[in-house]
Each structure stands twice: as C-alpha cells, then as structure tokens.
XYZ file of C-alpha atoms in Angstrom:
85
model
C -9.056 -6.161 -1.751
C -6.360 -8.590 -1.008
C -3.311 -7.551 0.885
C -0.302 -9.266 2.316
C -0.472 -8.745 6.030
C 2.274 -9.134 8.693
C 1.610 -11.216 11.675
C 4.958 -11.194 13.512
C 8.352 -12.570 12.297
C 8.059 -15.177 9.601
C 4.353 -14.942 9.657
C 2.269 -13.388 6.960
C -1.074 -13.880 5.142
C -3.023 -12.966 2.263
C -6.312 -11.447 3.709
C -9.140 -9.347 2.486
C -9.050 -5.555 3.563
C -11.409 -2.647 2.810
C -10.650 -0.805 -0.362
C -8.989 2.418 -0.040
C -10.978 5.529 0.302
C -10.337 9.452 0.192
C -10.000 10.519 3.906
C -8.390 13.828 3.519
C -8.776 16.500 0.642
C -5.102 15.807 -0.516
C -5.605 11.939 -0.933
C -5.618 9.876 -4.029
C -6.727 6.206 -4.538
C -4.692 4.283 -6.799
C -5.741 0.960 -8.236
C -2.397 -1.039 -7.934
C -1.658 -3.066 -11.002
C 1.751 -4.252 -10.136
C 3.673 -4.374 -6.875
C 6.634 -5.999 -5.191
C 8.235 -7.010 -1.993
C 11.298 -5.144 -1.371
C 14.205 -5.349 0.875
C 12.459 -3.359 3.787
C 9.616 -5.846 3.630
C 11.845 -8.776 3.867
C 13.631 -7.111 7.002
C 10.089 -6.639 8.442
C 9.243 -10.295 7.830
C 12.635 -11.303 9.589
C 11.633 -9.506 12.609
C 14.473 -6.876 11.990
C 12.057 -3.846 12.434
C 10.578 -3.955 15.771
C 8.522 -0.812 15.400
C 6.357 -2.604 12.960
C 3.406 -4.246 14.486
C 1.210 -7.165 13.672
C -1.313 -6.150 10.998
C 0.775 -4.280 8.872
C 0.130 -4.340 5.276
C 3.437 -5.195 3.304
C 4.514 -4.114 -0.281
C 4.889 -0.278 -0.342
C 6.113 -0.124 -3.882
C 3.779 -0.297 -6.992
C 2.397 0.897 -10.286
C -1.111 1.602 -10.989
C -3.910 4.114 -12.284
C -5.396 6.968 -10.139
C -9.064 6.124 -9.784
C -10.182 8.880 -7.412
C -8.568 12.288 -6.058
C -9.459 14.535 -3.103
C -10.859 17.824 -3.582
C -7.226 19.693 -3.018
C -5.350 17.575 -5.546
C -4.472 19.775 -8.550
C -1.337 18.090 -10.115
C -2.915 14.674 -10.600
C -6.195 13.463 -12.273
C -8.218 10.166 -12.584
C -6.768 7.810 -15.180
C -3.124 8.939 -14.441
C -0.595 6.184 -14.219
C 1.719 6.565 -11.317
C 4.572 4.884 -9.631
C 4.827 4.426 -5.791
C 8.202 4.079 -4.321
C-alpha cells in the first residue's frame, strides 16, 4: 500500500509500505477509503514535534471498512465501517 512518510522537517514522500496484518488478538485491519492530514501532521511536518522520527507514517484519521479481526475482537466484525480519530 502507499503511505505518506515523514523524513524530517518539510520532507515527506509517498512510499510503498507492507499491508497491515493482525499482530495481536485485539487487532483489526481496516481498508482505509478516505484519510486526511490534520493539524498534528502539519506540526510534525514543520518539525514542531521532535519526538517524531524519520520514517513515521502520517495521517492518523480516516474512514474505512474492517477486513480482518483478531481472535479476541468481539465488538467488531469484517465488513463494519469505522472512523479512526
């Protein structure tokens, strides 16, 4: 999949990254259909958040559909539409 990757203040690039997978029983995988860059991402891009290191994927708000659920997930199922905020 493609992701917007932070590479230091003012530097970003669209890059191929591995598809998300279930790593823990409480994980879900969401196929993102719409996302946005928010104020936090803009501060990161300006270099205002020194804790964020090179390689960080930007864009943590989105809308999508669950494609996989971990074995311990009981309140969501494949096909559910979700918002991530």
